[in-house]
Amino acid sequence: MPAVTITSYNPADPDDLVVAVEEPGAEAVRAAVGRARAAQGDWLAAGAAARSAALGRMADAVEAHAPELAALIVREVGKPQAEAAGEVARTAAIWRYYAQAPYAPSGAVHETAAGPGLLFTRRRPYGVAGLIAPWNFPLAIPGWKAAPALAVGNAVVLKPAPEATACALRLAELAASAGLPEDVFTVLPGGATEGAALVDTADVVSFTGSTGVGRAVVRAATERGVPVQAELGGLNAALVLPDADIEPAAGHLAAAIAGYAGQKCTATSRVIAVGAAYEPLREALVKALAAVDDTVCGPVINAGARDRLTGAVSSAVEAGAVVLAGGRVPDRAGWYVEPTLLTDVPAEHPLASEEFFGPIAVLHAAADLDEAIALANDTPHSLSTSVHTRSLDVALAAADRLDAGMVRVNAPSSGVDFHLPFGGTKGAGHGDREQGQAALDFYTVSRTVSVLPGGAA
Ligand code: NAD
């Protein structure tokens, strides 16, 4: 059979081939997992100081190559420069944050029910963590999966998205230069074949990507009885109350709709204006979206994504939707779509109910807060919801009653703090949270140990 080649092109310049590598195939994945399993014992036995130092050196390496890495992110996945630089800085911070984790307590001591002895719990790594990543945060997501998994003593096999192959291979080079043994941190490029093989062989699986693929990954890992977490797509809402400061709220919404061309799982795709907020918000948001330029939006990842987005807008318009802003493909090279705001999208149209992963949002009107919350909750894809208001009562009600995994008051729905748990509710996520302490818990299993005096009856 001829070898399959993975190619990754520059979304702003489709003639620019960033990388082409041969697909390694399922057997290569199994072999890599085998080598990782053999190397994991020494990595764990090396101790907290050695693991902490290696993770710290990885943070240093990312920082030392920051401009080059940001340029590679811009070139390979089309992220605007400022966001790419921000992602690199965050990646270094994530590795540095988890570099402290090897020293953290790994269990708790308990009293015996009766008599002498020692009861304690101890969290232990699973072995090989199989990490499957999307392309949209090509350094940060591999980092927030790999760093905690390694900190607690797992070996890691990372399968990046094909569209982010060059970024992942560069990360592997930096890891080697930071002294992370190759079999402890392996990057294996590939697509569905390699991803499925990894799910079939790893001891713990962490997946981030689209809902359909994620559900199959969860099923396969669960069938094998290995722990799995899946962070999936979102259909994120922004609620704007009449008491909000409309101009700054519109600025936040434009950033959350069109920032990195809406290709964030936390991007806003539904704007819900409550009561009297509707008219002023519509006007301010149309203006704010028109002001968005390449430094904020950028291209979408490939021609297929662009055609899917423009096709969805056309079919929504045919079904009665009204375009308030954007809606066209600019006449230029690269896979660009204008930041777009629609209204009157029929409820049964896919744009109203599915994640499209582009700079497109639908504007809805709600009579009051109750209706807005009901609308926001009327989706299985509940990842992040923003609420724009000056009222503490509304903010508290939203934090109580919104289904989302993240509620952000007077901030864009997109935005993540790496030291807090991260993930969606309902269909937007499965299993334990990522990031913060939650990730360290996910990559370990608790063992209960009872130590009684020798010779006790
Ligand atoms: P995708 O689902 O197409 O691919 C994700 C990864 O899964 C890739 O590495 C891909 O090669 C791999 N894969 C594909 N088929 C597989 C299979 N059968 N078995 C195992 N692995 C397989 O997603 P994408 O296009 O790379 O990324 C965009 C999606 O990711 C969006 O839906 C976005 O919302 C989601 N995302 C979610 C989060 C989150 O934390 N919730 C963060 C970023 C992106």
Short mmCIF file of C-alpha atoms in Angstrom, two decimals, residues 9-335:
data_model
loop_
_atom_site.label_atom_id
_atom_site.label_comp_id
_atom_site.label_asym_id
_atom_site.label_seq_id
_atom_site.Cartn_x
_atom_site.Cartn_y
_atom_site.Cartn_z
CA TYR A 9 -0.66 24.25 4.72
CA ASN A 10 -0.55 27.92 5.75
CA PRO A 11 -4.22 29.07 5.99
CA ALA A 12 -3.26 32.63 4.99
CA ASP A 13 -1.26 31.42 1.99
CA PRO A 14 -2.50 28.07 0.70
CA ASP A 15 0.53 27.70 -1.61
CA ASP A 16 2.79 27.53 1.43
CA LEU A 17 3.24 23.87 2.44
CA VAL A 18 4.38 23.99 6.07
CA VAL A 19 5.19 20.32 6.49
CA ALA A 20 4.68 16.92 4.87
CA VAL A 21 5.37 13.72 6.78
CA GLU A 22 4.50 10.12 6.21
CA GLU A 23 1.69 8.72 8.35
CA PRO A 24 3.33 6.31 10.77
CA GLY A 25 0.36 3.90 10.93
CA ALA A 26 -1.24 1.98 13.76
CA GLU A 27 1.69 -0.40 14.31
CA ALA A 28 4.06 2.52 14.94
CA VAL A 29 1.65 3.81 17.59
CA ARG A 30 1.60 0.46 19.35
CA ALA A 31 5.40 0.34 19.26
CA ALA A 32 5.69 3.89 20.63
CA VAL A 33 3.30 3.07 23.47
CA GLY A 34 5.35 -0.06 24.22
CA ARG A 35 8.58 1.98 24.42
CA ALA A 36 6.83 4.59 26.57
CA ARG A 37 5.60 1.90 28.92
CA ALA A 38 9.12 0.54 29.27
CA ALA A 39 10.53 4.02 29.97
CA GLN A 40 7.83 5.11 32.43
CA GLY A 41 9.18 3.23 35.46
CA ASP A 42 12.51 5.07 35.37
CA TRP A 43 10.78 8.39 34.85
CA LEU A 44 8.69 7.82 37.97
CA ALA A 45 11.61 6.45 39.95
CA ALA A 46 13.77 9.45 39.01
CA GLY A 47 11.81 11.30 41.68
CA ALA A 48 10.12 14.62 42.22
CA ALA A 49 13.23 16.76 41.85
CA ALA A 50 14.20 15.28 38.48
CA ARG A 51 10.67 15.57 37.07
CA SER A 52 10.27 19.09 38.39
CA ALA A 53 13.59 20.16 36.86
CA ALA A 54 12.75 18.65 33.48
CA LEU A 55 9.37 20.41 33.35
CA GLY A 56 11.05 23.66 34.39
CA ARG A 57 13.61 23.28 31.60
CA MET A 58 10.77 22.71 29.15
CA ALA A 59 9.21 26.02 30.26
CA ASP A 60 12.60 27.71 29.75
CA ALA A 61 12.97 26.15 26.29
CA VAL A 62 9.53 27.36 25.18
CA GLU A 63 10.31 30.82 26.49
CA ALA A 64 13.75 30.91 24.85
CA HIS A 65 12.17 30.16 21.46
CA ALA A 66 9.07 32.33 21.91
CA PRO A 67 9.29 34.47 18.74
CA GLU A 68 10.07 31.46 16.55
CA LEU A 69 7.23 29.41 18.05
CA ALA A 70 4.73 32.26 17.69
CA ALA A 71 5.73 32.65 14.03
CA LEU A 72 5.23 28.92 13.47
CA ILE A 73 1.74 29.06 15.04
CA VAL A 74 0.86 32.01 12.79
CA ARG A 75 2.13 30.18 9.74
CA GLU A 76 0.75 26.73 10.40
CA VAL A 77 -2.72 27.39 11.89
CA GLY A 78 -3.35 31.02 10.88
CA LYS A 79 -3.54 32.46 14.39
CA PRO A 80 -3.15 36.24 14.57
CA GLN A 81 0.30 37.29 15.83
CA ALA A 82 -0.77 38.71 19.22
CA GLU A 83 -2.79 35.59 20.06
CA ALA A 84 0.04 33.34 18.91
CA ALA A 85 2.51 35.19 21.14
CA GLY A 86 -0.02 34.92 24.00
CA GLU A 87 -0.34 31.18 23.44
CA VAL A 88 3.42 30.68 23.58
CA ALA A 89 3.67 32.66 26.84
CA ARG A 90 0.80 30.64 28.28
CA THR A 91 2.44 27.38 27.20
CA ALA A 92 5.61 28.29 29.09
CA ALA A 93 3.53 29.28 32.13
CA ILE A 94 1.67 25.96 32.05
CA TRP A 95 4.90 23.92 32.07
CA ARG A 96 6.27 26.12 34.87
CA TYR A 97 3.06 25.77 36.91
CA TYR A 98 3.14 21.95 36.65
CA ALA A 99 6.89 21.89 37.39
CA GLN A 100 5.90 22.45 41.04
CA ALA A 101 3.41 19.57 41.06
CA PRO A 102 5.89 16.70 41.62
CA TYR A 103 6.51 18.15 45.11
CA ALA A 104 2.82 18.34 46.06
CA PRO A 105 1.33 15.82 48.51
CA SER A 106 0.14 12.67 46.75
CA GLY A 107 -2.16 11.32 49.43
CA ALA A 108 -3.49 11.60 52.97
CA VAL A 109 -2.85 9.75 56.22
CA HIS A 110 -5.81 8.35 58.16
CA GLU A 111 -6.33 6.91 61.64
CA THR A 112 -6.81 3.17 61.96
CA ALA A 113 -10.26 2.08 63.10
CA ALA A 114 -8.62 0.27 66.00
CA GLY A 115 -5.12 -0.55 67.17
CA PRO A 116 -1.71 0.55 65.87
CA GLY A 117 -0.82 0.96 62.26
CA LEU A 118 -0.93 3.43 59.43
CA LEU A 119 -3.59 3.96 56.80
CA PHE A 120 -2.85 6.19 53.89
CA THR A 121 -3.81 6.94 50.35
CA ARG A 122 -1.31 7.45 47.60
CA ARG A 123 -2.00 8.65 44.09
CA ARG A 124 -0.05 6.75 41.42
CA PRO A 125 0.32 7.36 37.67
CA TYR A 126 -1.42 5.01 35.24
CA GLY A 127 1.57 4.38 32.97
CA VAL A 128 1.25 5.76 29.43
CA ALA A 129 -1.01 8.75 28.84
CA GLY A 130 -2.38 8.84 25.28
CA LEU A 131 -3.04 12.46 24.36
CA ILE A 132 -5.05 13.43 21.28
CA ALA A 133 -5.11 17.12 20.46
CA PRO A 134 -6.90 19.47 18.04
CA TRP A 135 -5.10 22.05 15.90
CA ASN A 136 -6.51 25.28 17.32
CA PHE A 137 -4.13 25.63 20.30
CA PRO A 138 -1.19 23.72 18.85
CA LEU A 139 1.19 24.34 21.78
CA ALA A 140 -1.06 25.17 24.75
CA ILE A 141 -3.31 22.09 24.56
CA PRO A 142 -0.45 19.57 24.21
CA GLY A 143 1.15 21.45 27.12
CA TRP A 144 -1.86 21.39 29.42
CA LYS A 145 -2.26 17.67 28.80
CA ALA A 146 1.40 16.55 28.80
CA ALA A 147 2.78 18.65 31.67
CA PRO A 148 0.44 17.33 34.41
CA ALA A 149 0.63 13.76 33.05
CA LEU A 150 4.45 13.88 33.18
CA ALA A 151 4.57 15.70 36.53
CA VAL A 152 2.87 12.81 38.30
CA GLY A 153 5.08 10.19 36.63
CA ASN A 154 3.31 9.04 33.47
CA ALA A 155 5.04 8.71 30.12
CA VAL A 156 3.23 10.52 27.30
CA VAL A 157 2.44 9.72 23.67
CA LEU A 158 0.96 12.77 21.95
CA LYS A 159 -0.90 12.57 18.66
CA PRO A 160 -1.43 16.09 17.35
CA ALA A 161 -3.98 17.10 14.73
CA PRO A 162 -2.60 16.81 11.18
CA GLU A 163 -3.12 20.56 10.69
CA ALA A 164 -0.74 21.27 13.59
CA THR A 165 1.95 18.70 12.80
CA ALA A 166 4.86 21.13 12.48
CA CYS A 167 4.10 22.79 15.84
CA ALA A 168 3.95 19.40 17.57
CA LEU A 169 7.21 18.19 16.00
CA ARG A 170 8.92 21.40 17.14
CA LEU A 171 7.57 20.81 20.64
CA ALA A 172 9.14 17.33 20.58
CA GLU A 173 12.52 18.84 19.62
CA LEU A 174 12.29 21.31 22.48
CA ALA A 175 11.35 18.51 24.88
CA ALA A 176 14.43 16.56 23.82
CA SER A 177 16.62 19.62 24.28
CA ALA A 178 15.10 20.08 27.75
CA GLY A 179 16.20 16.57 28.67
CA LEU A 180 12.83 14.82 28.51
CA PRO A 181 13.72 11.33 27.29
CA GLU A 182 12.22 10.62 23.85
CA ASP A 183 10.30 7.58 25.03
CA VAL A 184 8.90 9.54 27.99
CA PHE A 185 7.57 12.30 25.72
CA THR A 186 6.81 10.97 22.23
CA VAL A 187 5.08 12.96 19.50
CA LEU A 188 3.57 10.78 16.83
CA PRO A 189 1.96 12.63 13.92
CA GLY A 190 -1.09 11.12 12.30
CA GLY A 191 -4.82 11.18 11.77
CA ALA A 192 -7.76 8.98 12.72
CA THR A 193 -5.83 5.70 12.31
CA GLU A 194 -3.07 6.73 14.72
CA GLY A 195 -5.59 8.35 17.10
CA ALA A 196 -7.70 5.22 17.27
CA ALA A 197 -4.59 3.05 17.78
CA LEU A 198 -3.53 5.27 20.67
CA VAL A 199 -6.94 4.96 22.31
CA ASP A 200 -6.58 1.20 21.90
CA THR A 201 -3.23 0.99 23.67
CA ALA A 202 -2.75 3.84 26.19
CA ASP A 203 -3.41 3.41 29.92
CA VAL A 204 -5.24 6.75 30.25
CA VAL A 205 -6.68 8.84 27.43
CA SER A 206 -7.16 12.59 27.16
CA PHE A 207 -8.91 13.87 24.05
CA THR A 208 -9.77 17.37 22.86
CA GLY A 209 -11.60 17.86 19.60
CA SER A 210 -14.95 17.67 17.91
CA THR A 211 -18.03 16.12 19.48
CA GLY A 212 -18.49 13.22 17.08
CA VAL A 213 -14.88 12.00 17.25
CA GLY A 214 -14.77 12.55 21.02
CA ARG A 215 -17.81 10.37 21.61
CA ALA A 216 -16.21 7.52 19.63
CA VAL A 217 -13.00 7.93 21.64
CA VAL A 218 -14.95 7.81 24.93
CA ARG A 219 -16.78 4.67 23.80
CA ALA A 220 -13.56 2.91 22.75
CA ALA A 221 -11.64 3.80 25.91
CA THR A 222 -14.57 2.90 28.16
CA GLU A 223 -14.93 -0.43 26.40
CA ARG A 224 -11.28 -1.14 27.29
CA GLY A 225 -11.84 0.03 30.85
CA VAL A 226 -9.27 2.83 30.76
CA PRO A 227 -9.99 6.29 32.16
CA VAL A 228 -10.84 8.90 29.54
CA GLN A 229 -11.58 12.59 29.47
CA ALA A 230 -12.93 14.36 26.39
CA GLU A 231 -13.24 18.10 25.90
CA LEU A 232 -15.51 18.76 22.95
CA GLY A 233 -17.17 21.48 20.96
CA GLY A 234 -19.25 24.32 22.40
CA LEU A 235 -22.25 26.33 21.25
CA ASN A 236 -21.54 29.17 23.59
CA ALA A 237 -23.98 31.93 24.45
CA ALA A 238 -23.47 35.51 25.58
CA LEU A 239 -26.31 37.14 27.57
CA VAL A 240 -26.49 40.92 27.44
CA LEU A 241 -28.77 42.61 29.98
CA PRO A 242 -30.24 46.09 29.51
CA ASP A 243 -28.12 47.45 32.38
CA ALA A 244 -24.85 46.39 30.73
CA ASP A 245 -22.36 48.91 29.41
CA ILE A 246 -23.23 48.23 25.80
CA GLU A 247 -20.04 49.48 24.08
CA PRO A 248 -17.58 47.39 26.13
CA ALA A 249 -19.97 44.42 26.00
CA ALA A 250 -20.07 44.66 22.19
CA GLY A 251 -16.26 44.80 22.17
CA HIS A 252 -16.07 41.62 24.26
CA LEU A 253 -18.60 39.91 22.02
CA ALA A 254 -16.79 40.87 18.81
CA ALA A 255 -13.58 39.45 20.28
CA ALA A 256 -15.33 36.24 21.34
CA ILE A 257 -17.12 35.82 17.97
CA ALA A 258 -14.30 36.75 15.60
CA GLY A 259 -11.07 36.36 17.64
CA TYR A 260 -8.97 33.74 15.81
CA ALA A 261 -11.86 33.49 13.33
CA GLY A 262 -14.12 31.98 16.00
CA GLN A 263 -12.00 28.82 16.10
CA LYS A 264 -11.98 28.42 19.85
CA CYS A 265 -14.13 25.91 21.67
CA THR A 266 -15.12 28.82 23.93
CA ALA A 267 -16.01 31.26 21.09
CA THR A 268 -19.41 32.95 21.26
CA SER A 269 -21.84 31.75 18.60
CA ARG A 270 -25.15 32.85 20.14
CA VAL A 271 -25.80 36.38 21.39
CA ILE A 272 -28.91 36.74 23.54
CA ALA A 273 -30.01 40.33 24.04
CA VAL A 274 -32.46 40.81 26.90
CA GLY A 275 -35.33 43.31 26.55
CA ALA A 276 -34.21 46.87 25.84
CA ALA A 277 -30.61 45.75 25.25
CA TYR A 278 -31.54 44.43 21.79
CA GLU A 279 -31.50 47.57 19.65
CA PRO A 280 -28.41 49.29 21.09
CA LEU A 281 -26.52 45.99 21.19
CA ARG A 282 -27.35 45.13 17.58
CA GLU A 283 -26.07 48.50 16.46
CA ALA A 284 -22.90 48.39 18.62
CA LEU A 285 -22.10 44.80 17.68
CA VAL A 286 -22.45 45.38 13.94
CA LYS A 287 -20.04 48.30 14.33
CA ALA A 288 -17.62 46.31 16.49
CA LEU A 289 -17.57 43.38 14.04
CA ALA A 290 -17.00 45.70 11.08
CA ALA A 291 -13.95 47.09 12.92
CA VAL A 292 -12.40 43.62 13.38
CA ASP A 293 -9.31 43.20 11.20
CA ASP A 294 -6.63 40.58 10.50
CA THR A 295 -4.86 41.33 13.77
CA VAL A 296 -7.91 39.85 15.52
CA CYS A 297 -9.67 37.47 13.12
CA GLY A 298 -7.36 35.84 10.55
CA PRO A 299 -8.23 32.98 8.19
CA VAL A 300 -10.08 29.74 8.99
CA ILE A 301 -8.07 26.53 9.00
CA ASN A 302 -8.76 25.20 5.48
CA ALA A 303 -10.86 25.51 2.33
CA GLY A 304 -13.33 22.91 3.61
CA ALA A 305 -14.01 24.95 6.75
CA ARG A 306 -14.49 28.13 4.71
CA ASP A 307 -16.92 26.41 2.31
CA ARG A 308 -18.87 24.85 5.18
CA LEU A 309 -19.24 28.26 6.84
CA THR A 310 -20.29 30.16 3.71
CA GLY A 311 -22.62 27.31 2.74
CA ALA A 312 -24.29 27.48 6.15
CA VAL A 313 -24.78 31.25 5.87
CA SER A 314 -26.30 30.91 2.37
CA SER A 315 -28.68 28.14 3.36
CA ALA A 316 -29.71 30.03 6.52
CA VAL A 317 -30.48 33.10 4.41
CA GLU A 318 -32.50 30.96 2.00
CA ALA A 319 -34.43 29.72 5.04
CA GLY A 320 -35.25 33.29 6.15
CA ALA A 321 -32.23 34.45 8.16
CA VAL A 322 -31.08 38.06 7.88
CA VAL A 323 -27.40 39.02 7.64
CA LEU A 324 -26.67 41.97 9.96
CA ALA A 325 -22.89 42.01 9.41
CA GLY A 326 -20.37 40.28 7.13
CA GLY A 327 -21.44 37.07 5.46
CA ARG A 328 -19.09 37.19 2.49
CA VAL A 329 -15.75 35.68 1.52
CA PRO A 330 -13.24 38.52 1.02
CA ASP A 331 -11.62 38.64 -2.40
CA ARG A 332 -8.08 37.65 -1.40
CA ALA A 333 -5.78 34.65 -1.14
CA GLY A 334 -6.16 32.55 1.97
CA TRP A 335 -9.14 30.96 3.63
#
